[in-house]
Amino acid sequence: MKFSCSILAVLAAFTSAACATGNVRMLTWVVKPDSAPNDGISVNETISSLNSTVPNDSEMNYYANYTQLAWSTRRIAVANEVLFNKVQVFAIQGVYTRQMTDLIELLGSNWVYEGVGRDDGVESGEYVAVFYDTDYIKSLSYDVFWLSNTPATVSKYSGAGSYRIATVVKLSLISTGDDFTVISTHLDDASNDARKVGASLIRYRAAYEASLKGEPVFLLGCLNSSPGDSSADAYEISTGTEDMVSINSDFSANYTSAISNSFYFIDVLDATKPERRSGHFSTVSGWNKIGDTSSFERSSFGFGSSTGGWLAQRYRVGENFFDDEYHQSLHRPLYFDVSVGVPAM
Ligand SMILES: *[C@@H]1O[C@H](CO)[C@@H](O)[C@H](O)[C@H]1NC(C)=O
Ligand SMILES: *[C@@H]1O[C@H](CO)[C@@H](O)[C@H](O)[C@H]1NC(C)=O
Ligand SMILES: *[C@@H]1O[C@H](CO)[C@@H](O)[C@H](O)[C@H]1NC(C)=O
Ligand SMILES: *[C@@H]1O[C@H](CO)[C@@H](O)[C@H](O)[C@H]1NC(C)=O
Ligand SMILES: *[C@@H]1O[C@H](CO)[C@@H](O)[C@H](O)[C@H]1NC(C)=O
């Protein structure tokens, strides 16, 4: 097997064909900012303050504190989700520079990220980034663009609540040499027009990436839109049941391809066999008491390209509030497993 694989690897240099199918576990999660003032507590100080004594059952006070706690407390549980679930690619939204730095410290030196602060393209504002585990994944290239009428420069769509960006990362699964693109985004909360332009720019750009070598493209993030919501079109534009809106002409000239208009995204939840869909439906919990569903909605998604090259294996919206802890975020983590390196359609 090794022999035929290495022959294929030699051929791959000429044909771009990968050696074998590989599996990747991805996570998308709006982790939410450090809204408490930066308390200056280091990661090591938090770790040394943890109580190593395990309580007995009668001491337990389940779901005692559902309020939003400081990032310095929440970060331990956020990192544990990534590590325990053996995530390889983690698209993160809604975090500041300090949180990115803390996560690198907690996840370990094999983790790195591609991404920038959205307010200046450097370190200001929230990150919409992609972490990956370098034991499994390597990065080939990345760039960001703004979800506005001037995508190549730091800019905000008129009427949008915030600067909004997409981070495009070309990744490679080291074990098989299969390449794929991951786009992380967080569409605007205030303006549906801003979301429509954002979703159109991303779908158009993803078509270009998929057209190059037929490799899969995944979109991970929060659309601030739910399927079927009459005041939010981003899900429908992304999944191709609504047309893209007009976008910047330099951008469309730069990324034009034969599939610019026919390409769309497939919801990984739809693509997963019913017996392999698990966990919650809603991707939002709110900082609410356990059982309070008033904030529930499906607004984070994992999508894969309509042009194939991938197969959905498992999908799960996980937990963000364990009975002896606190809310890790306002949002729940969304995991999925896909095979890459399968023939494109
Ligand atoms: C935190 O503690 C670990 C283990 O003791 C140590 O290796 C690391 O250097 C410390 N980190 C910082 C930033 O001091
Ligand atoms: C540590 O946990 C034990 C078991 O729940 C408890 O009895 C003890 O008071 C805790 N210590 C501190 C300093 O919180
Ligand atoms: C549970 O822990 C508390 C506090 O340490 C202790 O007072 C109590 O006796 C323990 N109960 C049992 C059943 O062990
Ligand atoms: C929750 O924990 C925070 C931080 O320790 C504290 O300020 C707050 O009072 C707690 N809330 C409840 C309901 O226990
Ligand atoms: C289009 O490509 C040119 C050349 O690479 C670049 O300078 C420009 O910023 C791009 N424009 C957009 C909107 O992507």
mmCIF file of C-alpha atoms in Angstrom, residues 11-333:
data_model
loop_
_atom_site.group_PDB
_atom_site.id
_atom_site.type_symbol
_atom_site.label_atom_id
_atom_site.label_comp_id
_atom_site.label_asym_id
_atom_site.label_seq_id
_atom_site.Cartn_x
_atom_site.Cartn_y
_atom_site.Cartn_z
ATOM 1 C CA LEU A 11 1.924 11.339 -9.991
ATOM 2 C CA ALA A 12 0.275 13.869 -7.731
ATOM 3 C CA ALA A 13 3.075 16.301 -8.446
ATOM 4 C CA PHE A 14 1.918 16.285 -12.063
ATOM 5 C CA THR A 15 -1.825 15.836 -11.732
ATOM 6 C CA SER A 16 -2.637 17.460 -8.361
ATOM 7 C CA ALA A 17 -4.453 14.229 -7.487
ATOM 8 C CA ALA A 18 -4.233 13.422 -3.787
ATOM 9 C CA CYS A 19 -3.209 10.009 -2.533
ATOM 10 C CA ALA A 20 -6.219 8.942 -0.479
ATOM 11 C CA THR A 21 -9.351 10.009 1.265
ATOM 12 C CA GLY A 22 -8.788 11.563 4.681
ATOM 13 C CA ASN A 23 -11.066 12.687 7.496
ATOM 14 C CA VAL A 24 -11.077 16.108 9.117
ATOM 15 C CA ARG A 25 -12.936 17.240 12.235
ATOM 16 C CA MET A 26 -13.967 20.872 12.098
ATOM 17 C CA LEU A 27 -15.496 23.176 14.695
ATOM 18 C CA THR A 28 -17.159 26.558 14.262
ATOM 19 C CA TRP A 29 -17.920 28.601 17.354
ATOM 20 C CA VAL A 30 -18.796 32.194 18.234
ATOM 21 C CA VAL A 31 -16.888 32.349 21.508
ATOM 22 C CA LYS A 32 -17.915 35.948 22.391
ATOM 23 C CA PRO A 33 -15.708 38.776 23.582
ATOM 24 C CA ASP A 34 -14.167 39.429 26.928
ATOM 25 C CA SER A 35 -16.952 41.799 27.914
ATOM 26 C CA ALA A 36 -15.712 42.143 31.469
ATOM 27 C CA PRO A 37 -12.841 44.593 31.791
ATOM 28 C CA ASN A 38 -9.598 42.822 31.071
ATOM 29 C CA ASP A 39 -8.877 41.580 34.561
ATOM 30 C CA GLY A 40 -5.189 40.930 33.893
ATOM 31 C CA ILE A 41 -5.419 37.369 35.255
ATOM 32 C CA SER A 42 -2.932 35.158 33.428
ATOM 33 C CA VAL A 43 -3.738 31.686 32.148
ATOM 34 C CA ASN A 44 -1.358 30.183 34.699
ATOM 35 C CA GLU A 45 -2.992 32.121 37.537
ATOM 36 C CA THR A 46 -6.392 30.722 36.532
ATOM 37 C CA ILE A 47 -5.007 27.199 36.317
ATOM 38 C CA SER A 48 -3.394 27.405 39.748
ATOM 39 C CA SER A 49 -6.651 28.720 41.259
ATOM 40 C CA LEU A 50 -8.639 25.650 40.149
ATOM 41 C CA ASN A 51 -9.740 23.393 43.020
ATOM 42 C CA SER A 52 -8.214 19.938 42.602
ATOM 43 C CA THR A 53 -10.529 18.347 45.203
ATOM 44 C CA VAL A 54 -13.445 16.502 43.601
ATOM 45 C CA PRO A 55 -16.712 17.255 45.445
ATOM 46 C CA ASN A 56 -19.144 14.543 46.555
ATOM 47 C CA ASP A 57 -22.713 14.486 45.205
ATOM 48 C CA SER A 58 -24.300 16.162 48.216
ATOM 49 C CA GLU A 59 -22.046 19.175 47.781
ATOM 50 C CA MET A 60 -23.214 19.809 44.234
ATOM 51 C CA ASN A 61 -25.296 22.822 43.272
ATOM 52 C CA TYR A 62 -26.096 22.096 39.634
ATOM 53 C CA TYR A 63 -26.211 24.895 37.026
ATOM 54 C CA ALA A 64 -25.623 27.337 39.868
ATOM 55 C CA ASN A 65 -24.324 30.247 37.829
ATOM 56 C CA TYR A 66 -25.670 30.862 34.313
ATOM 57 C CA THR A 67 -24.518 34.480 33.989
ATOM 58 C CA GLN A 68 -21.794 35.630 31.603
ATOM 59 C CA LEU A 69 -18.522 35.132 33.429
ATOM 60 C CA ALA A 70 -15.198 36.795 32.631
ATOM 61 C CA TRP A 71 -13.174 35.400 29.743
ATOM 62 C CA SER A 72 -10.438 34.464 32.223
ATOM 63 C CA THR A 73 -12.852 31.901 33.686
ATOM 64 C CA ARG A 74 -14.517 30.776 30.435
ATOM 65 C CA ARG A 75 -11.299 30.169 28.493
ATOM 66 C CA ILE A 76 -10.486 26.913 30.308
ATOM 67 C CA ALA A 77 -13.749 25.301 29.203
ATOM 68 C CA VAL A 78 -13.459 26.674 25.627
ATOM 69 C CA ALA A 79 -10.009 25.116 25.224
ATOM 70 C CA ASN A 80 -11.241 21.813 26.690
ATOM 71 C CA GLU A 81 -13.972 21.572 24.037
ATOM 72 C CA VAL A 82 -11.352 21.806 21.302
ATOM 73 C CA LEU A 83 -8.898 19.407 22.946
ATOM 74 C CA PHE A 84 -11.338 16.760 24.220
ATOM 75 C CA ASN A 85 -13.172 16.597 20.904
ATOM 76 C CA LYS A 86 -9.881 16.275 18.979
ATOM 77 C CA VAL A 87 -10.739 19.120 16.643
ATOM 78 C CA GLN A 88 -8.299 19.722 13.776
ATOM 79 C CA VAL A 89 -9.724 22.918 12.245
ATOM 80 C CA PHE A 90 -11.437 25.513 14.477
ATOM 81 C CA ALA A 91 -13.152 28.493 12.836
ATOM 82 C CA ILE A 92 -13.572 31.028 15.631
ATOM 83 C CA GLN A 93 -15.652 34.200 15.686
ATOM 84 C CA GLY A 94 -16.283 36.966 18.215
ATOM 85 C CA VAL A 95 -12.964 37.191 20.043
ATOM 86 C CA TYR A 96 -10.314 39.847 20.673
ATOM 87 C CA THR A 97 -6.526 39.572 20.428
ATOM 88 C CA ARG A 98 -6.112 38.643 24.089
ATOM 89 C CA GLN A 99 -8.467 35.703 23.660
ATOM 90 C CA MET A 100 -6.573 34.477 20.602
ATOM 91 C CA THR A 101 -3.307 34.625 22.571
ATOM 92 C CA ASP A 102 -4.828 32.821 25.562
ATOM 93 C CA LEU A 103 -6.189 30.053 23.343
ATOM 94 C CA ILE A 104 -2.802 29.436 21.768
ATOM 95 C CA GLU A 105 -1.365 29.146 25.296
ATOM 96 C CA LEU A 106 -4.104 26.736 26.389
ATOM 97 C CA LEU A 107 -4.282 24.624 23.230
ATOM 98 C CA GLY A 108 -0.535 24.079 22.973
ATOM 99 C CA SER A 109 2.279 24.969 20.631
ATOM 100 C CA ASN A 110 1.007 22.663 17.867
ATOM 101 C CA TRP A 111 -1.908 25.089 17.379
ATOM 102 C CA VAL A 112 -1.626 28.201 15.217
ATOM 103 C CA TYR A 113 -4.136 30.453 13.505
ATOM 104 C CA GLU A 114 -4.633 32.577 10.412
ATOM 105 C CA GLY A 115 -6.662 35.740 10.902
ATOM 106 C CA VAL A 116 -6.731 39.418 11.856
ATOM 107 C CA GLY A 117 -8.812 41.894 13.823
ATOM 108 C CA ARG A 118 -11.624 43.068 11.564
ATOM 109 C CA ASP A 119 -11.496 46.772 12.468
ATOM 110 C CA ASP A 120 -7.983 47.428 11.085
ATOM 111 C CA GLY A 121 -6.798 44.219 9.434
ATOM 112 C CA VAL A 122 -4.214 43.800 12.198
ATOM 113 C CA GLU A 123 -5.196 43.424 15.860
ATOM 114 C CA SER A 124 -8.142 45.757 16.417
ATOM 115 C CA GLY A 125 -11.701 44.485 16.746
ATOM 116 C CA GLU A 126 -13.026 40.949 16.741
ATOM 117 C CA TYR A 127 -11.213 38.155 14.945
ATOM 118 C CA VAL A 128 -12.879 35.887 12.410
ATOM 119 C CA ALA A 129 -10.057 33.383 12.241
ATOM 120 C CA VAL A 130 -9.125 29.771 11.610
ATOM 121 C CA PHE A 131 -7.087 27.806 14.162
ATOM 122 C CA TYR A 132 -5.622 24.488 13.079
ATOM 123 C CA ASP A 133 -3.607 21.688 14.664
ATOM 124 C CA THR A 134 -0.248 21.523 12.871
ATOM 125 C CA ASP A 135 0.106 17.838 13.834
ATOM 126 C CA TYR A 136 -2.538 17.171 11.157
ATOM 127 C CA ILE A 137 -3.012 20.258 9.026
ATOM 128 C CA LYS A 138 -0.776 22.726 7.253
ATOM 129 C CA SER A 139 -1.711 26.092 5.802
ATOM 130 C CA LEU A 140 -0.855 26.876 2.180
ATOM 131 C CA SER A 141 -2.094 30.484 1.994
ATOM 132 C CA TYR A 142 -4.661 32.853 3.425
ATOM 133 C CA ASP A 143 -6.229 36.263 2.940
ATOM 134 C CA VAL A 144 -9.111 38.293 4.291
ATOM 135 C CA PHE A 145 -11.640 40.550 2.594
ATOM 136 C CA TRP A 146 -14.194 42.991 3.958
ATOM 137 C CA LEU A 147 -17.894 42.333 3.460
ATOM 138 C CA SER A 148 -18.566 45.758 1.962
ATOM 139 C CA ASN A 149 -18.622 47.518 -1.405
ATOM 140 C CA THR A 150 -14.797 47.865 -1.176
ATOM 141 C CA PRO A 151 -13.700 44.358 -0.138
ATOM 142 C CA ALA A 152 -9.958 44.898 -0.645
ATOM 143 C CA THR A 153 -9.696 47.654 1.983
ATOM 144 C CA VAL A 154 -10.661 48.001 5.653
ATOM 145 C CA SER A 155 -14.258 49.150 5.304
ATOM 146 C CA LYS A 156 -17.736 48.873 6.750
ATOM 147 C CA TYR A 157 -20.906 48.381 4.702
ATOM 148 C CA SER A 158 -23.128 51.444 5.009
ATOM 149 C CA GLY A 159 -25.764 50.650 7.631
ATOM 150 C CA ALA A 160 -23.900 47.647 9.060
ATOM 151 C CA GLY A 161 -23.468 47.424 12.821
ATOM 152 C CA SER A 162 -19.778 46.468 12.618
ATOM 153 C CA TYR A 163 -16.842 45.914 10.301
ATOM 154 C CA ARG A 164 -17.342 42.435 8.856
ATOM 155 C CA ILE A 165 -14.798 40.168 7.178
ATOM 156 C CA ALA A 166 -14.249 36.718 5.751
ATOM 157 C CA THR A 167 -10.988 34.816 6.292
ATOM 158 C CA VAL A 168 -10.086 32.442 3.444
ATOM 159 C CA VAL A 169 -7.525 29.759 4.342
ATOM 160 C CA LYS A 170 -6.218 27.104 1.987
ATOM 161 C CA LEU A 171 -5.337 24.053 4.086
ATOM 162 C CA SER A 172 -3.817 20.656 3.457
ATOM 163 C CA LEU A 173 -4.367 17.411 5.379
ATOM 164 C CA ILE A 174 -0.776 16.290 5.982
ATOM 165 C CA SER A 175 -1.500 12.525 6.084
ATOM 166 C CA THR A 176 -2.997 12.394 2.578
ATOM 167 C CA GLY A 177 -1.993 15.649 0.882
ATOM 168 C CA ASP A 178 -5.647 16.518 0.269
ATOM 169 C CA ASP A 179 -6.124 20.269 -0.055
ATOM 170 C CA PHE A 180 -9.290 22.175 0.826
ATOM 171 C CA THR A 181 -10.359 25.746 1.556
ATOM 172 C CA VAL A 182 -11.980 26.940 4.780
ATOM 173 C CA ILE A 183 -13.751 30.294 4.985
ATOM 174 C CA SER A 184 -14.629 31.686 8.420
ATOM 175 C CA THR A 185 -17.135 34.531 8.746
ATOM 176 C CA HIS A 186 -19.566 36.321 11.024
ATOM 177 C CA LEU A 187 -22.211 38.262 9.106
ATOM 178 C CA ASP A 188 -23.693 41.509 10.349
ATOM 179 C CA ASP A 189 -26.321 41.518 13.087
ATOM 180 C CA ALA A 190 -27.855 44.906 12.240
ATOM 181 C CA SER A 191 -28.393 45.045 8.477
ATOM 182 C CA ASN A 192 -29.936 42.441 6.168
ATOM 183 C CA ASP A 193 -28.527 44.310 3.155
ATOM 184 C CA ALA A 194 -25.046 43.963 4.660
ATOM 185 C CA ARG A 195 -25.634 40.239 5.185
ATOM 186 C CA LYS A 196 -26.836 39.840 1.577
ATOM 187 C CA VAL A 197 -23.690 41.497 0.209
ATOM 188 C CA GLY A 198 -21.523 39.475 2.603
ATOM 189 C CA ALA A 199 -23.128 36.161 1.655
ATOM 190 C CA SER A 200 -22.859 37.027 -2.067
ATOM 191 C CA LEU A 201 -19.159 37.983 -1.868
ATOM 192 C CA ILE A 202 -18.371 34.746 -0.004
ATOM 193 C CA ARG A 203 -20.366 32.504 -2.357
ATOM 194 C CA TYR A 204 -18.731 34.140 -5.392
ATOM 195 C CA ARG A 205 -15.231 33.802 -3.930
ATOM 196 C CA ALA A 206 -15.859 30.195 -2.870
ATOM 197 C CA ALA A 207 -16.912 29.346 -6.451
ATOM 198 C CA TYR A 208 -13.569 30.650 -7.662
ATOM 199 C CA GLU A 209 -11.626 28.525 -5.145
ATOM 200 C CA ALA A 210 -13.686 25.427 -6.025
ATOM 201 C CA SER A 211 -13.173 26.036 -9.763
ATOM 202 C CA LEU A 212 -9.352 25.969 -9.588
ATOM 203 C CA LYS A 213 -8.742 22.247 -8.971
ATOM 204 C CA GLY A 214 -12.138 20.898 -7.967
ATOM 205 C CA GLU A 215 -11.088 20.840 -4.310
ATOM 206 C CA PRO A 216 -13.721 21.275 -1.607
ATOM 207 C CA VAL A 217 -14.545 24.609 0.013
ATOM 208 C CA PHE A 218 -16.121 24.839 3.473
ATOM 209 C CA LEU A 219 -17.840 27.870 4.949
ATOM 210 C CA LEU A 220 -17.969 27.962 8.748
ATOM 211 C CA GLY A 221 -19.501 30.719 10.791
ATOM 212 C CA CYS A 222 -22.457 32.660 12.078
ATOM 213 C CA LEU A 223 -24.772 34.174 9.457
ATOM 214 C CA ASN A 224 -27.003 36.010 11.958
ATOM 215 C CA SER A 225 -29.770 34.461 9.829
ATOM 216 C CA SER A 226 -31.853 31.337 10.217
ATOM 217 C CA PRO A 227 -33.249 29.203 7.392
ATOM 218 C CA GLY A 228 -36.678 30.523 6.429
ATOM 219 C CA ASP A 229 -36.406 33.757 8.418
ATOM 220 C CA SER A 230 -38.309 36.279 6.281
ATOM 221 C CA SER A 231 -36.125 39.181 7.455
ATOM 222 C CA ALA A 232 -32.794 37.432 6.805
ATOM 223 C CA ASP A 233 -31.637 36.121 3.413
ATOM 224 C CA ALA A 234 -28.036 35.033 4.067
ATOM 225 C CA TYR A 235 -28.850 31.331 4.484
ATOM 226 C CA GLU A 236 -30.858 31.312 1.258
ATOM 227 C CA ILE A 237 -28.180 33.194 -0.724
ATOM 228 C CA SER A 238 -25.448 30.901 0.611
ATOM 229 C CA THR A 239 -27.375 27.746 -0.228
ATOM 230 C CA GLY A 240 -28.446 29.013 -3.644
ATOM 231 C CA THR A 241 -32.207 29.220 -3.183
ATOM 232 C CA GLU A 242 -31.873 33.017 -3.587
ATOM 233 C CA ASP A 243 -29.681 34.804 -6.143
ATOM 234 C CA MET A 244 -26.566 36.714 -5.137
ATOM 235 C CA VAL A 245 -26.923 40.501 -5.006
ATOM 236 C CA SER A 246 -24.678 42.946 -6.875
ATOM 237 C CA ILE A 247 -21.046 43.011 -5.637
ATOM 238 C CA ASN A 248 -17.926 45.118 -6.274
ATOM 239 C CA SER A 249 -16.889 44.781 -9.945
ATOM 240 C CA ASP A 250 -13.124 44.515 -9.256
ATOM 241 C CA PHE A 251 -13.858 41.659 -6.870
ATOM 242 C CA SER A 252 -16.047 39.840 -9.408
ATOM 243 C CA ALA A 253 -13.442 40.401 -12.153
ATOM 244 C CA ASN A 254 -10.677 39.052 -9.882
ATOM 245 C CA TYR A 255 -12.613 35.926 -8.948
ATOM 246 C CA THR A 256 -14.657 35.144 -12.035
ATOM 247 C CA SER A 257 -14.924 31.466 -13.018
ATOM 248 C CA ALA A 258 -17.050 29.112 -15.121
ATOM 249 C CA ILE A 259 -19.101 28.276 -11.997
ATOM 250 C CA SER A 260 -19.501 31.823 -10.594
ATOM 251 C CA ASN A 261 -23.278 31.655 -10.838
ATOM 252 C CA SER A 262 -24.000 27.919 -10.578
ATOM 253 C CA PHE A 263 -21.968 27.283 -7.393
ATOM 254 C CA TYR A 264 -23.714 27.214 -4.017
ATOM 255 C CA PHE A 265 -23.154 25.772 -0.536
ATOM 256 C CA ILE A 266 -24.738 22.642 0.928
ATOM 257 C CA ASP A 267 -25.625 22.653 4.642
ATOM 258 C CA VAL A 268 -23.559 19.889 6.280
ATOM 259 C CA LEU A 269 -26.577 19.114 8.496
ATOM 260 C CA ASP A 270 -28.563 18.264 5.339
ATOM 261 C CA ALA A 271 -25.654 16.339 3.857
ATOM 262 C CA THR A 272 -25.204 14.169 6.978
ATOM 263 C CA LYS A 273 -27.192 10.921 7.154
ATOM 264 C CA PRO A 274 -30.032 11.269 9.713
ATOM 265 C CA GLU A 275 -28.518 8.561 11.947
ATOM 266 C CA ARG A 276 -25.266 10.559 12.207
ATOM 267 C CA ARG A 277 -26.860 13.916 13.143
ATOM 268 C CA SER A 278 -26.563 14.487 16.884
ATOM 269 C CA GLY A 279 -26.619 17.031 19.656
ATOM 270 C CA HIS A 280 -28.666 20.197 19.831
ATOM 271 C CA PHE A 281 -30.663 21.883 17.059
ATOM 272 C CA SER A 282 -30.180 25.504 18.167
ATOM 273 C CA THR A 283 -26.661 26.892 17.924
ATOM 274 C CA VAL A 284 -27.461 29.721 20.379
ATOM 275 C CA SER A 285 -28.311 29.247 24.057
ATOM 276 C CA GLY A 286 -28.145 32.791 25.419
ATOM 277 C CA TRP A 287 -26.647 33.439 28.862
ATOM 278 C CA ASN A 288 -29.873 31.932 30.120
ATOM 279 C CA LYS A 289 -31.074 29.739 32.955
ATOM 280 C CA ILE A 290 -31.049 26.079 32.027
ATOM 281 C CA GLY A 291 -34.291 25.299 30.156
ATOM 282 C CA ASP A 292 -34.908 28.885 29.010
ATOM 283 C CA THR A 293 -35.211 28.586 25.216
ATOM 284 C CA SER A 294 -36.068 32.231 24.516
ATOM 285 C CA SER A 295 -32.757 32.923 22.716
ATOM 286 C CA PHE A 296 -32.641 29.677 20.749
ATOM 287 C CA GLU A 297 -32.028 29.793 16.990
ATOM 288 C CA ARG A 298 -29.894 28.093 14.353
ATOM 289 C CA SER A 299 -27.521 30.802 13.171
ATOM 290 C CA SER A 300 -24.107 29.092 12.954
ATOM 291 C CA PHE A 301 -23.518 26.685 10.102
ATOM 292 C CA GLY A 302 -21.053 24.375 8.445
ATOM 293 C CA PHE A 303 -21.404 24.383 4.669
ATOM 294 C CA GLY A 304 -19.594 22.471 1.912
ATOM 295 C CA SER A 305 -19.229 23.247 -1.775
ATOM 296 C CA SER A 306 -21.898 22.076 -4.259
ATOM 297 C CA THR A 307 -19.054 20.895 -6.521
ATOM 298 C CA GLY A 308 -18.204 17.981 -4.228
ATOM 299 C CA GLY A 309 -14.813 16.575 -3.272
ATOM 300 C CA TRP A 310 -16.112 15.945 0.258
ATOM 301 C CA LEU A 311 -18.525 13.691 2.149
ATOM 302 C CA ALA A 312 -20.321 14.542 5.406
ATOM 303 C CA GLN A 313 -19.723 11.861 8.054
ATOM 304 C CA ARG A 314 -21.012 13.264 11.379
ATOM 305 C CA TYR A 315 -22.635 16.486 12.583
ATOM 306 C CA ARG A 316 -23.167 17.686 16.148
ATOM 307 C CA VAL A 317 -24.144 20.877 17.900
ATOM 308 C CA GLY A 318 -22.443 20.386 21.256
ATOM 309 C CA GLU A 319 -23.025 21.645 24.793
ATOM 310 C CA ASN A 320 -21.831 24.980 26.155
ATOM 311 C CA PHE A 321 -23.142 24.725 29.733
ATOM 312 C CA PHE A 322 -22.224 21.697 31.819
ATOM 313 C CA ASP A 323 -23.989 21.094 35.130
ATOM 314 C CA ASP A 324 -21.044 21.940 37.386
ATOM 315 C CA GLU A 325 -19.672 24.780 35.260
ATOM 316 C CA TYR A 326 -20.822 28.000 33.590
ATOM 317 C CA HIS A 327 -21.700 29.101 30.049
ATOM 318 C CA GLN A 328 -18.639 28.765 27.868
ATOM 319 C CA SER A 329 -20.246 31.228 25.412
ATOM 320 C CA LEU A 330 -23.621 32.598 24.364
ATOM 321 C CA HIS A 331 -23.280 30.176 21.440
ATOM 322 C CA ARG A 332 -22.842 26.428 21.233
ATOM 323 C CA PRO A 333 -19.963 24.699 19.445
#
